[in-house]
Amino acid sequence: MAFTIRSQDDYEKAIARVQELRNRSPATVAEESELRHLLGAADDWDRTMGSEAAGERSTADALARETGAGFAVLMARLFPERDWVAELANSLGQKRSYVERHLQHDVMPPPDLVDAAQRLVNAEPSSGEPRPSKA
């Protein structure tokens, strides 16, 4: 099953399907496979011409489409030298292991984790520089 995105319209349809698959629980093996292929095709589109065609997407949009490892890389880039894993866990009222478990799999993190990450991103200054820690 190979997916190729050839236009911005194809890209938008793929993202809509990713969102649909992401909200299914439990997902079948075929749906997980389709999701991986769609995400790969969307990443290819982003790298080749998607950013110029659609303009730069927001960080929140990027977080909503990342699988565990990509999500972790993006968060680490946004919050260097911060324990963002603990911040997400605290925000959710969960243990650190809950967040770490979802970051270790090649599937979309659950919506509550994505929402918590988006809240953390939105709490940051728009310049992208971390706020000074409150002591």
mmCIF file of C-alpha atoms in Angstrom:
data_model
loop_
_atom_site.group_PDB
_atom_site.id
_atom_site.type_symbol
_atom_site.label_atom_id
_atom_site.label_comp_id
_atom_site.label_asym_id
_atom_site.label_seq_id
_atom_site.Cartn_x
_atom_site.Cartn_y
_atom_site.Cartn_z
ATOM 1 C CA MET A 1 0.000 0.000 0.000
ATOM 2 C CA ALA A 2 1.841 3.087 -1.222
ATOM 3 C CA PHE A 3 0.552 6.612 -0.917
ATOM 4 C CA THR A 4 1.856 9.488 -2.956
ATOM 5 C CA ILE A 5 0.699 13.033 -2.431
ATOM 6 C CA ARG A 6 0.803 15.053 -5.613
ATOM 7 C CA SER A 7 -1.069 18.211 -4.646
ATOM 8 C CA GLN A 8 -2.098 20.346 -1.709
ATOM 9 C CA ASP A 9 -5.606 18.907 -2.079
ATOM 10 C CA ASP A 10 -4.219 15.346 -1.775
ATOM 11 C CA TYR A 11 -2.271 16.469 1.273
ATOM 12 C CA GLU A 12 -5.364 17.910 2.958
ATOM 13 C CA LYS A 13 -7.332 14.723 2.242
ATOM 14 C CA ALA A 14 -4.508 12.616 3.687
ATOM 15 C CA ILE A 15 -4.417 14.715 6.849
ATOM 16 C CA ALA A 16 -8.197 14.419 7.230
ATOM 17 C CA ARG A 17 -7.862 10.631 6.944
ATOM 18 C CA VAL A 18 -5.017 10.649 9.487
ATOM 19 C CA GLN A 19 -7.258 12.524 11.924
ATOM 20 C CA GLU A 20 -10.065 10.026 11.312
ATOM 21 C CA LEU A 21 -7.784 7.031 11.871
ATOM 22 C CA ARG A 22 -6.243 8.633 14.923
ATOM 23 C CA ASN A 23 -9.619 8.882 16.626
ATOM 24 C CA ARG A 24 -10.465 5.199 16.142
ATOM 25 C CA SER A 25 -9.968 2.967 19.092
ATOM 26 C CA PRO A 26 -8.972 0.229 18.906
ATOM 27 C CA ALA A 27 -7.417 0.493 15.476
ATOM 28 C CA THR A 28 -7.043 -2.575 13.312
ATOM 29 C CA VAL A 29 -3.690 -3.699 11.946
ATOM 30 C CA ALA A 30 -4.763 -2.502 8.484
ATOM 31 C CA GLU A 31 -5.708 0.926 9.866
ATOM 32 C CA GLU A 32 -2.377 1.241 11.692
ATOM 33 C CA SER A 33 -0.588 0.352 8.458
ATOM 34 C CA GLU A 34 -2.638 2.871 6.486
ATOM 35 C CA LEU A 35 -1.872 5.504 9.111
ATOM 36 C CA ARG A 36 1.889 4.870 8.877
ATOM 37 C CA HIS A 37 1.783 5.090 5.077
ATOM 38 C CA LEU A 38 -0.278 8.283 5.124
ATOM 39 C CA LEU A 39 2.063 9.888 7.641
ATOM 40 C CA GLY A 40 5.071 8.917 5.527
ATOM 41 C CA ALA A 41 3.502 10.401 2.413
ATOM 42 C CA ALA A 42 2.555 13.572 4.288
ATOM 43 C CA ASP A 43 6.116 13.884 5.602
ATOM 44 C CA ASP A 44 7.480 13.464 2.080
ATOM 45 C CA TRP A 45 5.128 16.173 0.833
ATOM 46 C CA ASP A 46 6.166 18.480 3.675
ATOM 47 C CA ARG A 47 9.856 17.969 2.900
ATOM 48 C CA THR A 48 9.571 18.431 -0.843
ATOM 49 C CA MET A 49 7.022 21.167 -1.402
ATOM 50 C CA GLY A 50 4.288 21.234 1.180
ATOM 51 C CA SER A 51 5.685 24.109 3.193
ATOM 52 C CA GLU A 52 5.873 26.372 0.165
ATOM 53 C CA ALA A 53 2.436 25.310 -1.123
ATOM 54 C CA ALA A 54 0.586 25.691 2.140
ATOM 55 C CA GLY A 55 2.707 28.172 4.026
ATOM 56 C CA GLU A 56 4.307 27.261 7.307
ATOM 57 C CA ARG A 57 1.970 25.352 9.587
ATOM 58 C CA SER A 58 1.664 26.105 13.244
ATOM 59 C CA THR A 59 3.439 24.060 15.857
ATOM 60 C CA ALA A 60 0.065 22.899 17.153
ATOM 61 C CA ASP A 61 -0.780 21.466 13.726
ATOM 62 C CA ALA A 62 2.580 19.723 13.591
ATOM 63 C CA LEU A 63 2.095 18.175 17.046
ATOM 64 C CA ALA A 64 -1.326 16.874 16.103
ATOM 65 C CA ARG A 65 0.169 14.886 13.208
ATOM 66 C CA GLU A 66 3.309 13.451 14.808
ATOM 67 C CA THR A 67 3.779 9.884 15.972
ATOM 68 C CA GLY A 68 5.512 9.198 19.280
ATOM 69 C CA ALA A 69 9.140 9.631 18.191
ATOM 70 C CA GLY A 70 8.451 12.669 15.981
ATOM 71 C CA PHE A 71 6.360 14.187 18.759
ATOM 72 C CA ALA A 72 9.263 13.737 21.186
ATOM 73 C CA VAL A 73 11.787 15.280 18.780
ATOM 74 C CA LEU A 74 9.556 18.295 18.167
ATOM 75 C CA MET A 75 8.929 18.836 21.876
ATOM 76 C CA ALA A 76 12.648 18.477 22.686
ATOM 77 C CA ARG A 77 13.445 21.092 20.046
ATOM 78 C CA LEU A 78 10.779 23.450 21.424
ATOM 79 C CA PHE A 79 11.755 22.979 25.061
ATOM 80 C CA PRO A 80 15.500 22.410 25.301
ATOM 81 C CA GLU A 81 16.849 22.034 28.811
ATOM 82 C CA ARG A 82 13.325 21.621 30.228
ATOM 83 C CA ASP A 83 11.678 18.511 31.571
ATOM 84 C CA TRP A 84 8.697 18.817 29.243
ATOM 85 C CA VAL A 85 7.812 15.145 29.822
ATOM 86 C CA ALA A 86 7.215 15.882 33.510
ATOM 87 C CA GLU A 87 5.319 19.056 32.629
ATOM 88 C CA LEU A 88 2.985 17.088 30.336
ATOM 89 C CA ALA A 89 2.507 14.351 32.929
ATOM 90 C CA ASN A 90 1.697 16.921 35.623
ATOM 91 C CA SER A 91 -0.693 18.726 33.291
ATOM 92 C CA LEU A 92 -2.567 15.479 32.716
ATOM 93 C CA GLY A 93 -2.458 14.282 36.312
ATOM 94 C CA GLN A 94 -0.599 11.193 35.111
ATOM 95 C CA LYS A 95 2.694 9.541 35.958
ATOM 96 C CA ARG A 96 5.744 10.251 33.810
ATOM 97 C CA SER A 97 5.587 6.674 32.499
ATOM 98 C CA TYR A 98 2.235 7.456 30.822
ATOM 99 C CA VAL A 99 3.850 10.115 28.628
ATOM 100 C CA GLU A 100 7.017 8.093 28.021
ATOM 101 C CA ARG A 101 5.031 5.020 26.966
ATOM 102 C CA HIS A 102 3.242 6.985 24.245
ATOM 103 C CA LEU A 103 6.474 8.518 22.980
ATOM 104 C CA GLN A 104 8.034 5.089 22.411
ATOM 105 C CA HIS A 105 5.527 3.871 19.826
ATOM 106 C CA ASP A 106 5.172 4.679 16.145
ATOM 107 C CA VAL A 107 1.525 5.675 16.539
ATOM 108 C CA MET A 108 -0.219 8.944 17.241
ATOM 109 C CA PRO A 109 -0.203 9.992 20.909
ATOM 110 C CA PRO A 110 -3.672 10.088 22.472
ATOM 111 C CA PRO A 111 -5.644 13.328 22.114
ATOM 112 C CA ASP A 112 -5.213 14.255 25.790
ATOM 113 C CA LEU A 113 -1.420 14.192 25.407
ATOM 114 C CA VAL A 114 -1.543 16.247 22.194
ATOM 115 C CA ASP A 115 -3.854 18.779 23.867
ATOM 116 C CA ALA A 116 -1.523 19.079 26.872
ATOM 117 C CA ALA A 117 1.449 19.640 24.551
ATOM 118 C CA GLN A 118 -0.464 22.283 22.625
ATOM 119 C CA ARG A 119 -1.330 24.056 25.882
ATOM 120 C CA LEU A 120 2.353 23.980 26.867
ATOM 121 C CA VAL A 121 3.364 25.394 23.473
ATOM 122 C CA ASN A 122 0.684 28.104 23.658
ATOM 123 C CA ALA A 123 1.937 29.137 27.099
ATOM 124 C CA GLU A 124 5.320 30.019 25.573
ATOM 125 C CA PRO A 125 6.218 33.484 24.273
ATOM 126 C CA SER A 126 5.577 33.873 20.550
ATOM 127 C CA SER A 127 9.270 34.528 19.910
ATOM 128 C CA GLY A 128 9.914 30.857 20.607
ATOM 129 C CA GLU A 129 12.310 31.658 23.439
ATOM 130 C CA PRO A 130 11.552 29.870 26.693
ATOM 131 C CA ARG A 131 10.194 31.926 29.539
ATOM 132 C CA PRO A 132 12.496 32.308 32.503
ATOM 133 C CA SER A 133 11.722 29.716 35.127
ATOM 134 C CA LYS A 134 9.882 30.932 38.172
ATOM 135 C CA ALA A 135 11.891 30.288 41.289
#
